[in-house]
PDB file of C-alpha atoms in Angstrom:
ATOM      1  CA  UNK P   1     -18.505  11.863   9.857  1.00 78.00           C
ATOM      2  CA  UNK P   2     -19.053   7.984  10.132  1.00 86.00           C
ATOM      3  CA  UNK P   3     -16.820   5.710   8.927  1.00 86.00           C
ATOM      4  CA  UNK P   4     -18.429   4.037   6.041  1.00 87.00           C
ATOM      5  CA  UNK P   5     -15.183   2.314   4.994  1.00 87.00           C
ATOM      6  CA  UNK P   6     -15.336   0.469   7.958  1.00 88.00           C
ATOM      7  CA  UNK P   7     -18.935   0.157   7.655  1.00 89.00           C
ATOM      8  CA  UNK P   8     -18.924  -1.651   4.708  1.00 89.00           C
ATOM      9  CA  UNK P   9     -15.514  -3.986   5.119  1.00 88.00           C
ATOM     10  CA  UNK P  10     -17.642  -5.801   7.881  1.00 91.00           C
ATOM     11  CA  UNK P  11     -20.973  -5.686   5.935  1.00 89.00           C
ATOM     12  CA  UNK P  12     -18.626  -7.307   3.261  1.00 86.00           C
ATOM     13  CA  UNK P  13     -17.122 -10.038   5.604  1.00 88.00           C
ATOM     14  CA  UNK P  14     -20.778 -10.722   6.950  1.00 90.00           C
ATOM     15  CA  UNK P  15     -19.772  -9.426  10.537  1.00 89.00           C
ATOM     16  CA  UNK P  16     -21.242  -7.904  13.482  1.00 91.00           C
ATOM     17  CA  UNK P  17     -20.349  -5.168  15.476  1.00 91.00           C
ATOM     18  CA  UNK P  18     -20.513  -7.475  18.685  1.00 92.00           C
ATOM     19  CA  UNK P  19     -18.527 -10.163  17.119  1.00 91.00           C
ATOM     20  CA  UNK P  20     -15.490  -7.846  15.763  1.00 91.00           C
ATOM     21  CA  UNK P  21     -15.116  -6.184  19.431  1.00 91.00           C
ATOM     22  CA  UNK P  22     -15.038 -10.153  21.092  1.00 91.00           C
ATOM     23  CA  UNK P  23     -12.540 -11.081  17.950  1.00 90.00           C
ATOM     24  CA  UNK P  24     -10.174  -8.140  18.639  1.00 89.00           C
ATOM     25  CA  UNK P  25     -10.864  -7.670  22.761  1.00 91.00           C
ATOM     26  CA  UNK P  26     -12.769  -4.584  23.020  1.00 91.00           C
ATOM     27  CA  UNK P  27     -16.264  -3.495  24.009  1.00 91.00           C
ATOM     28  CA  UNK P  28     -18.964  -3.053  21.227  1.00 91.00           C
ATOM     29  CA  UNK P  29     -19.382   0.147  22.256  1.00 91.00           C
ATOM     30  CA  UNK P  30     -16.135   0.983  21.479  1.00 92.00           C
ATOM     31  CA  UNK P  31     -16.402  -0.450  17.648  1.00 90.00           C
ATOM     32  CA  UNK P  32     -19.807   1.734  17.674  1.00 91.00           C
ATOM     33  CA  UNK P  33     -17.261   4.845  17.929  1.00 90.00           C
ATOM     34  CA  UNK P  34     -15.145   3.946  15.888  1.00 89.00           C
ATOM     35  CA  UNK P  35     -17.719   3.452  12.924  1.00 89.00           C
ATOM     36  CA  UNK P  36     -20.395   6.273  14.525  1.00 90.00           C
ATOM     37  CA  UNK P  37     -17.729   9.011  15.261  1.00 85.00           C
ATOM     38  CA  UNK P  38     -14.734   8.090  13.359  1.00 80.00           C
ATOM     39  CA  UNK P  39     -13.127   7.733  16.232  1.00 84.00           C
ATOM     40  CA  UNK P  40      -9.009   6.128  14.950  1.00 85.00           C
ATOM     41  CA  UNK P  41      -8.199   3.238  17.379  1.00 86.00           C
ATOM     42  CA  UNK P  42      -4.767   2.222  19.230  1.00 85.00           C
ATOM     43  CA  UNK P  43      -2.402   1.106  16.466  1.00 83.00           C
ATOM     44  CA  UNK P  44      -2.532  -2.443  17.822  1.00 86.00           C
ATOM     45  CA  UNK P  45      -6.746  -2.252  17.599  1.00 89.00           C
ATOM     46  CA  UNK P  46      -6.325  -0.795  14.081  1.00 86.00           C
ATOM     47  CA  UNK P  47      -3.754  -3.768  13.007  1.00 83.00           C
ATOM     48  CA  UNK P  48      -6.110  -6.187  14.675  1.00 89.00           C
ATOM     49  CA  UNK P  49      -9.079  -4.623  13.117  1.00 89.00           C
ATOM     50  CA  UNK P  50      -7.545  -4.612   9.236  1.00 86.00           C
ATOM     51  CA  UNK P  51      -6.108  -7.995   9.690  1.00 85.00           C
ATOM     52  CA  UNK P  52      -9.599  -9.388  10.322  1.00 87.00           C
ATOM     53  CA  UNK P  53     -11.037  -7.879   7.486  1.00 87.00           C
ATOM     54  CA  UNK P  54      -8.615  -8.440   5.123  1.00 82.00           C
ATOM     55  CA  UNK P  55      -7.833  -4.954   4.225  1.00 79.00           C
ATOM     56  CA  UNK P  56      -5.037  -2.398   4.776  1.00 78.00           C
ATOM     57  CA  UNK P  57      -5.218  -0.220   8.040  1.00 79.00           C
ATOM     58  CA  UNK P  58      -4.187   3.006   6.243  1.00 76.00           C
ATOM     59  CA  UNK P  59      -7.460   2.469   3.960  1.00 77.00           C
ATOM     60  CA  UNK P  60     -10.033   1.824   6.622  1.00 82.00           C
ATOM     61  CA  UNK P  61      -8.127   4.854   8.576  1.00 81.00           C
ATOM     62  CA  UNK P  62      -6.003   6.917   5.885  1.00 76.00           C
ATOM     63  CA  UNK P  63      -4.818   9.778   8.287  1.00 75.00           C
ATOM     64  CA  UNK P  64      -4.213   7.988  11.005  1.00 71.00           C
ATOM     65  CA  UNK P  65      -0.526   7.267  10.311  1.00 66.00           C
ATOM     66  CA  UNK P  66       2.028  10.178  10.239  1.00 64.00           C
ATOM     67  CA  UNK P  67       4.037  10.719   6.614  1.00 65.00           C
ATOM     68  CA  UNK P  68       6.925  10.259   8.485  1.00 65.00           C
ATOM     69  CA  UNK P  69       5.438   6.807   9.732  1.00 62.00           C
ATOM     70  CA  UNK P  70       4.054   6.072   5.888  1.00 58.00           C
ATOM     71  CA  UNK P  71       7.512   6.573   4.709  1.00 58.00           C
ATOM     72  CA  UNK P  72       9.109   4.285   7.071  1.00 59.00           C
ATOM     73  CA  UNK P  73       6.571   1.432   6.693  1.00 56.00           C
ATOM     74  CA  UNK P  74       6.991   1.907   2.871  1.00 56.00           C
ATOM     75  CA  UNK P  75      11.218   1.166   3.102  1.00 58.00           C
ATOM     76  CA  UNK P  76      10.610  -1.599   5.227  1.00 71.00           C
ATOM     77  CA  UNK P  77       8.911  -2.839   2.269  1.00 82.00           C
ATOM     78  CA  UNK P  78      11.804  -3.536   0.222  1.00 79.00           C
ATOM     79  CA  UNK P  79      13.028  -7.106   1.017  1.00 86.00           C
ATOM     80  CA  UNK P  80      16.256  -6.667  -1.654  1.00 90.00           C
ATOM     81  CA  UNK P  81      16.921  -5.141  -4.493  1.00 90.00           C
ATOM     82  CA  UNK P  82      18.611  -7.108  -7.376  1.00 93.00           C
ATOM     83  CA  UNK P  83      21.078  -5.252 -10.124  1.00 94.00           C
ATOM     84  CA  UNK P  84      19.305  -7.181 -12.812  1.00 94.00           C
ATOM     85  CA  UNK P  85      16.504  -9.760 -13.786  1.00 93.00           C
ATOM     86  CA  UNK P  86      18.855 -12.695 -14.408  1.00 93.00           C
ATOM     87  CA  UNK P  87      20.430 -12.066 -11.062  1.00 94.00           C
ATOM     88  CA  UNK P  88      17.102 -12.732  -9.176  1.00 92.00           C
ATOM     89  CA  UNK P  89      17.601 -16.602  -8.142  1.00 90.00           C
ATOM     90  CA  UNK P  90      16.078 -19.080  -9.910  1.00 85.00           C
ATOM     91  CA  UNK P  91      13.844 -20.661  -6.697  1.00 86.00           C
ATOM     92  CA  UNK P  92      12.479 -17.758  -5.875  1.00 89.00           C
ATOM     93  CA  UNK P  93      10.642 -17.246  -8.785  1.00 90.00           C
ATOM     94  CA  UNK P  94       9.146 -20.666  -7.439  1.00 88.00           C
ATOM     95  CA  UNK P  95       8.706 -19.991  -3.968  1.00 89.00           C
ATOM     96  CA  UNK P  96       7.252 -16.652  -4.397  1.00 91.00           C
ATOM     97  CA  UNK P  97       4.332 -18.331  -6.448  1.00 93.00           C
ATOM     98  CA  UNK P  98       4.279 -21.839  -4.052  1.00 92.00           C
ATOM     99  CA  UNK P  99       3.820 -19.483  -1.308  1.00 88.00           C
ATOM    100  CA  UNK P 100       0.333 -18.481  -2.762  1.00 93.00           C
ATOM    101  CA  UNK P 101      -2.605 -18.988  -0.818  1.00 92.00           C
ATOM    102  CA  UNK P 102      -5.509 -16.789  -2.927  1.00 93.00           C
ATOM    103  CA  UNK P 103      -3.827 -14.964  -5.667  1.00 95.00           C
ATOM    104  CA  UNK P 104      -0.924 -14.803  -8.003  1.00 96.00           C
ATOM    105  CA  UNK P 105      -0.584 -12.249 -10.492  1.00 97.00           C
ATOM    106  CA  UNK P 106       1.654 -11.307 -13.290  1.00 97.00           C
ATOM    107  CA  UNK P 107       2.070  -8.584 -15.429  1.00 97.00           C
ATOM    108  CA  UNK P 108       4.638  -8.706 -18.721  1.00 96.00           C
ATOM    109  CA  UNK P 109       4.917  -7.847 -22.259  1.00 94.00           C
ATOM    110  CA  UNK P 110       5.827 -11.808 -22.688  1.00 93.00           C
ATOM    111  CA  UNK P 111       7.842 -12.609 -20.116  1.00 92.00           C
ATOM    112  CA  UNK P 112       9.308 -15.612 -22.199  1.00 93.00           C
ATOM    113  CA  UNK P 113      12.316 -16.678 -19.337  1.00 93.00           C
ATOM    114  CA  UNK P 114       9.001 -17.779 -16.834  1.00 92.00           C
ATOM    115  CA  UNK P 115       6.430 -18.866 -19.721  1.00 94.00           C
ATOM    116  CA  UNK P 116       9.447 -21.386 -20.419  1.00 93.00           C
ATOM    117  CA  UNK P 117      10.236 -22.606 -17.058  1.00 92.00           C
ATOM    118  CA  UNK P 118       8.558 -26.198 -16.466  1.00 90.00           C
ATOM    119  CA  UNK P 119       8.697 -26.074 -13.295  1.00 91.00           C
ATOM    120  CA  UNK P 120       6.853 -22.578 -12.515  1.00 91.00           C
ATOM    121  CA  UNK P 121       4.259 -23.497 -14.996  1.00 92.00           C
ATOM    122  CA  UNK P 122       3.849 -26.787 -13.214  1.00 93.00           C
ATOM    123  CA  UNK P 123       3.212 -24.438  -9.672  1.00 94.00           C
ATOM    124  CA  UNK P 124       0.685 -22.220 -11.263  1.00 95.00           C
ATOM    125  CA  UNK P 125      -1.273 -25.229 -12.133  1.00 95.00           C
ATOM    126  CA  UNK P 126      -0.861 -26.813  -8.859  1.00 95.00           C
ATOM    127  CA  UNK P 127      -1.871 -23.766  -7.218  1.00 96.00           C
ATOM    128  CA  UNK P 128      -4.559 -23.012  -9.912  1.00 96.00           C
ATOM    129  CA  UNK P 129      -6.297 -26.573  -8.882  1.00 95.00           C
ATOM    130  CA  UNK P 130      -6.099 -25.599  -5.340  1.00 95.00           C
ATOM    131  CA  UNK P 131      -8.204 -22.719  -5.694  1.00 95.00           C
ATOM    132  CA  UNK P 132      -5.803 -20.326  -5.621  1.00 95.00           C
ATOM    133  CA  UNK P 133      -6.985 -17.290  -8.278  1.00 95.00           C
ATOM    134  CA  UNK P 134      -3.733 -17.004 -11.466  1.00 96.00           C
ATOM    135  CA  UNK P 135      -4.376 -13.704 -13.622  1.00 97.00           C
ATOM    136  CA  UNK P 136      -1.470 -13.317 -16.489  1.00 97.00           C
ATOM    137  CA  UNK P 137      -1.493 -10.404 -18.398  1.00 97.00           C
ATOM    138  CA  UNK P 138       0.707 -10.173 -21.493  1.00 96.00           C
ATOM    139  CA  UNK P 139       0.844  -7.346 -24.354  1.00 94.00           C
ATOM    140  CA  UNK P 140      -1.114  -7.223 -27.525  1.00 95.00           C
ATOM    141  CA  UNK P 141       1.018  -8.786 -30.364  1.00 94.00           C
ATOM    142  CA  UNK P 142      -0.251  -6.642 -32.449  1.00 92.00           C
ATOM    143  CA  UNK P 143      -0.659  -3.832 -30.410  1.00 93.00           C
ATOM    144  CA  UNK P 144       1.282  -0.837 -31.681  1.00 93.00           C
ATOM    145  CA  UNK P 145       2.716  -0.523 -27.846  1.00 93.00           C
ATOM    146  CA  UNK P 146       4.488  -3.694 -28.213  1.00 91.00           C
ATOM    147  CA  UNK P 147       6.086  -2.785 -31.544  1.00 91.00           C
ATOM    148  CA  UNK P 148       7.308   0.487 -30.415  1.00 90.00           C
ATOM    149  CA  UNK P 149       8.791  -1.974 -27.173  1.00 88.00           C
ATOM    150  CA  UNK P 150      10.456  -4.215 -29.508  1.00 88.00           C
ATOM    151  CA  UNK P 151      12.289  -1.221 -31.295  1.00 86.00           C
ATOM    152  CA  UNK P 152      13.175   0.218 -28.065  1.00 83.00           C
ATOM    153  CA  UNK P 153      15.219  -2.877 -27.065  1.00 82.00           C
ATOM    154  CA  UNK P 154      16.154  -3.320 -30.905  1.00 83.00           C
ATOM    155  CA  UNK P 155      14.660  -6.698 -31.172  1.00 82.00           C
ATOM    156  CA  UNK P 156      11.713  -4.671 -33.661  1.00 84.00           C
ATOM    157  CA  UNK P 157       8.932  -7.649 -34.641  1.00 90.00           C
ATOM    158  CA  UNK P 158      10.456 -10.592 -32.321  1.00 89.00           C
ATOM    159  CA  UNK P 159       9.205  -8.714 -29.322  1.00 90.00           C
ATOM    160  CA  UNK P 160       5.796  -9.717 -30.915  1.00 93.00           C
ATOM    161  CA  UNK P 161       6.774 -13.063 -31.741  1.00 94.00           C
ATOM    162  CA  UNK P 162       7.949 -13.826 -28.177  1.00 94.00           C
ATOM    163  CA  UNK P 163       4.264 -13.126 -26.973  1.00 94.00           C
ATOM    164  CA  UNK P 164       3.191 -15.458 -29.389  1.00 94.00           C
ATOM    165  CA  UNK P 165       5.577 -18.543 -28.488  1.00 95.00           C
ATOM    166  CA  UNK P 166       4.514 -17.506 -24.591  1.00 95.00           C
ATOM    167  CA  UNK P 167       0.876 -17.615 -25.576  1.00 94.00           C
ATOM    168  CA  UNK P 168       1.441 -21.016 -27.164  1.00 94.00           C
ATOM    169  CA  UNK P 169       3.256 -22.641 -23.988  1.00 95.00           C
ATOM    170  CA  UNK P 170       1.097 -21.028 -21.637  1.00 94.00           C
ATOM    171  CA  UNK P 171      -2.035 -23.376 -23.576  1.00 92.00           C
ATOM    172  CA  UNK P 172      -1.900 -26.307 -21.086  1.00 91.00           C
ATOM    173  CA  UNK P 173      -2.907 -23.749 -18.560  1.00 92.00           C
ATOM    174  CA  UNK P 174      -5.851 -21.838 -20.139  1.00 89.00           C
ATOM    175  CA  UNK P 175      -7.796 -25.047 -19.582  1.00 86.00           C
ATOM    176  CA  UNK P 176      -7.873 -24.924 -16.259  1.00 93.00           C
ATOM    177  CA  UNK P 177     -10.177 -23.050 -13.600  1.00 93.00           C
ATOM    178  CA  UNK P 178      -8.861 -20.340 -11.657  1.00 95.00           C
ATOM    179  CA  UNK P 179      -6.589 -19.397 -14.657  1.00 95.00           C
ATOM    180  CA  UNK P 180      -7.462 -16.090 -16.309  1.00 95.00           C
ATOM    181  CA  UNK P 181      -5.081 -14.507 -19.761  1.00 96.00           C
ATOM    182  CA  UNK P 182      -5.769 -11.145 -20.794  1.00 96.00           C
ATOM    183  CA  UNK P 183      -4.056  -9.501 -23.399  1.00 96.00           C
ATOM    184  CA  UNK P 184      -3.038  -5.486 -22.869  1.00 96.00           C
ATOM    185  CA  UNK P 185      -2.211  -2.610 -25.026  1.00 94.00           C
ATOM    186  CA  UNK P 186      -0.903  -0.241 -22.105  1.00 93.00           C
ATOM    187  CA  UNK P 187       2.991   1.325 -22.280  1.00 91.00           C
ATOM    188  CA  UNK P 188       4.406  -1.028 -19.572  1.00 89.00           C
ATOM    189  CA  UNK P 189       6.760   0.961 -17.150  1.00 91.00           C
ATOM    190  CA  UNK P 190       7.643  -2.176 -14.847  1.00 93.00           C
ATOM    191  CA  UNK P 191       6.810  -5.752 -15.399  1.00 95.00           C
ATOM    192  CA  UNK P 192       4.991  -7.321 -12.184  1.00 96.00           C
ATOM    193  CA  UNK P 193       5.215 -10.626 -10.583  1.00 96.00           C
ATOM    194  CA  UNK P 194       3.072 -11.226  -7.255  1.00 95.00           C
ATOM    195  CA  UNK P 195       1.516 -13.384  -5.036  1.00 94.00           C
ATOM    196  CA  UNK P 196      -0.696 -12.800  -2.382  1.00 91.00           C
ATOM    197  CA  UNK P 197       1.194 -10.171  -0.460  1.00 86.00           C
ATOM    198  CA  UNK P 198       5.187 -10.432  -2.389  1.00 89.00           C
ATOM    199  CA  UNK P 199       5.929  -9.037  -5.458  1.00 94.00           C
ATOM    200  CA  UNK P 200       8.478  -8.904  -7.297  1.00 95.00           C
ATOM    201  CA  UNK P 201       8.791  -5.699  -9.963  1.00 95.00           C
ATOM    202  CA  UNK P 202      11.540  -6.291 -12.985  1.00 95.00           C
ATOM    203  CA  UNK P 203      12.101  -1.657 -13.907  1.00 92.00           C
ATOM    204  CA  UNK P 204      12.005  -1.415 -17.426  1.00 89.00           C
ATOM    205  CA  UNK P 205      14.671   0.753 -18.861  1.00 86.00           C
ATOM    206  CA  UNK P 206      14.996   2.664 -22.277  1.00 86.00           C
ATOM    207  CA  UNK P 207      17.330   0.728 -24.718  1.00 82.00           C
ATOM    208  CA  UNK P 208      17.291  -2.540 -22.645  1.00 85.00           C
ATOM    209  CA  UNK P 209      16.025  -5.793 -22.507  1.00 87.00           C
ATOM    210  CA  UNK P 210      13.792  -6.604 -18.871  1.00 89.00           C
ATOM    211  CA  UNK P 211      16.193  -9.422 -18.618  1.00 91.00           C
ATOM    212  CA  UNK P 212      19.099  -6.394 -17.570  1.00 92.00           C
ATOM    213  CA  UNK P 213      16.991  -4.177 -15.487  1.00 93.00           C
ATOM    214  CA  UNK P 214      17.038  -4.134 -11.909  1.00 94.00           C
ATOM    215  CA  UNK P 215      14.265  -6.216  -9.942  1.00 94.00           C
ATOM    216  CA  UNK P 216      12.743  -5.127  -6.689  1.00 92.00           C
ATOM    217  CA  UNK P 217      11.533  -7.695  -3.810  1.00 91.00           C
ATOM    218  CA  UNK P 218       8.967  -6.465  -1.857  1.00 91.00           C
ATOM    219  CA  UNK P 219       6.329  -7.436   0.663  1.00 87.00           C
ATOM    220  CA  UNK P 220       3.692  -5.550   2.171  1.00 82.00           C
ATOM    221  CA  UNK P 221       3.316  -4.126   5.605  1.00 75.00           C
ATOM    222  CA  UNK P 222       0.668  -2.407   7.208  1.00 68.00           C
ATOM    223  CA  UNK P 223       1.368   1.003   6.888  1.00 68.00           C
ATOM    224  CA  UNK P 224       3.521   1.245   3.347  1.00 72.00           C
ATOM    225  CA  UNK P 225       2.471   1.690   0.212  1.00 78.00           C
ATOM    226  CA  UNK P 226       5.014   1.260  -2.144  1.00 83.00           C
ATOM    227  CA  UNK P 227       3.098  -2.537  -2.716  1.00 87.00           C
ATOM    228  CA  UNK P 228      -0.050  -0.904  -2.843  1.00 85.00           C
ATOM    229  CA  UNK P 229       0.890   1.420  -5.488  1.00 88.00           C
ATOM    230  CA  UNK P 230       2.071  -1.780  -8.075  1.00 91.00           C
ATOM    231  CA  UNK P 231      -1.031  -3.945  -6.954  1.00 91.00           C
ATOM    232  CA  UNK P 232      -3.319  -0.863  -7.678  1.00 91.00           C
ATOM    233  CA  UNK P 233      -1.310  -0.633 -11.383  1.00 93.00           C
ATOM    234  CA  UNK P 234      -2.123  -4.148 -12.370  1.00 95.00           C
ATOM    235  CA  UNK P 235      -5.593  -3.832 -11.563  1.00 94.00           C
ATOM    236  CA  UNK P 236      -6.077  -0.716 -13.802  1.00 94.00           C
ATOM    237  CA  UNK P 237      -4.127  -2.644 -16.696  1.00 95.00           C
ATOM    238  CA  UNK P 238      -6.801  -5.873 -16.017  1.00 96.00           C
ATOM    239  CA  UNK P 239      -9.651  -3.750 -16.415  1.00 94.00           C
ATOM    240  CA  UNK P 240      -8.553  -2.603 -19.522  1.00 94.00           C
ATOM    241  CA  UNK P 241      -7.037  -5.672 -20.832  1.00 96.00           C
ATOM    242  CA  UNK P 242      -8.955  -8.380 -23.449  1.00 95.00           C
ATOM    243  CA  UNK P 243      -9.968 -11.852 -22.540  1.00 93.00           C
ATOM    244  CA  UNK P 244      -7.017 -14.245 -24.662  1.00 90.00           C
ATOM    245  CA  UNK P 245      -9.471 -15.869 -26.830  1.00 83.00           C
ATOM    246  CA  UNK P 246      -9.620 -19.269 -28.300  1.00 79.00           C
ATOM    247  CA  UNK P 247      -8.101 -19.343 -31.448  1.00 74.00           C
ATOM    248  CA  UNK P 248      -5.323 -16.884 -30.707  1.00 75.00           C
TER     249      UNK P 248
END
């Protein structure tokens, strides 16, 4: 069977066959076998290969790593793990978004603590104006999801009202290109903070506020999946999400 993932990642980049075999130090012929026959490269060829196009190695060649190598790549993942939210410095809620280069992402039920923070606001619209691609997420005030969220931490309606004061501060950036706000209605398991290829992941736990749940740095490898798996999560919620409108 061909290859068509590989196929179509260099149809999508608007590259040869010829000029992916000079890039990476191989014969064409040998790119021709890989796409023809399926045939799995050296790991340095496949690294080369998914680095050039932008895409992760296990997708272009899914059994071509062992589980025992999946697993491994996965751990070395983890950059820390912090007991709670509030223990997660404050810079490195900046540097993980002024590290951006194409997209920053983030994923909360209001996520207040960050909406309020001058200075991150002040990077996403830096980084915004530079091109760089900001998608925010935040629940549905009126969603019943959110109220059942706001009993759970036994803060009932303010839960709601903290999305509201967010969506107000966060109005100097919905002017701006490259800034997209969607509002959810999904049960949010983990809140999600990345950029570009870092994330950070604040656990939600039953009966407590994100602010006291543990927060997980991670940055992806080729090989794990552990990012992949939270990346994949927000995009399901975006697609399901409403466009913040106007007046709200």
């Amino acid at each position: 069977m061909p290859n068509e993932r590989l196929r179509a990642a260099l149809l999508q980049q608007g590259l040869t066959v010829a000029a992916l075999a000079e890039h990476i130090g191989v014969d064409p012929k040998t790119v021709e076998r890989w796409i023809t026959k399926d045939r799995v490269p050296y790991r340095r060829h496949r690294y080369a290969v998914a680095s050039r196009l932008g895409v992760d190695e296990t997708y272009l060649w899914p059994n071509a790593l062992t589980k025992e190598q999946v697993t491994s790549a996965s751990g070395s993942e983890i950059v820390t793990i912090y007991p709670h939210r509030w223990a997660v410095p404050r810079d490195a809620w900046g540097r993980l978004f002024a590290d951006a280069t194409s997209e920053i992402g983030i994923l909360v039920y209001s996520g207040l603590f960050l909406a309020e923070d001058t200075g991150a606001q002040r990077i996403l619209a830096d980084k915004a104006r530079s091109g760089v691609r900001v998608r925010i997420l935040l629940g549905d005030p009126d969603s019943p999801q959110v109220a059942e969220r706001g009993a759970d931490e036994g803060i009932g309606e303010s839960m709601a009202s903290k999305i509201r004061n967010v969506i107000v501060l966060y109005k100097p950036l919905r002017g701006l290109d490259n800034v997209e706000i969607r509002l959810h209605s999904t049960v949010l398991y983990n809140s999600i903070y990345f950029a570009d290829d870092q994330i950070l992941v604040n656990t939600h736990v039953y009966g407590a506020p994100a602010s006291n749940a543990p927060c997980w740095h991670l940055r992806k490898i080729p090989g794990g999946e552990i990012v992949n798996t939270y990346l994949e999560s927000f995009e399901r919620v975006w697609e399901g999400a409403r466009p913040l409108q106007p007046g709200e």
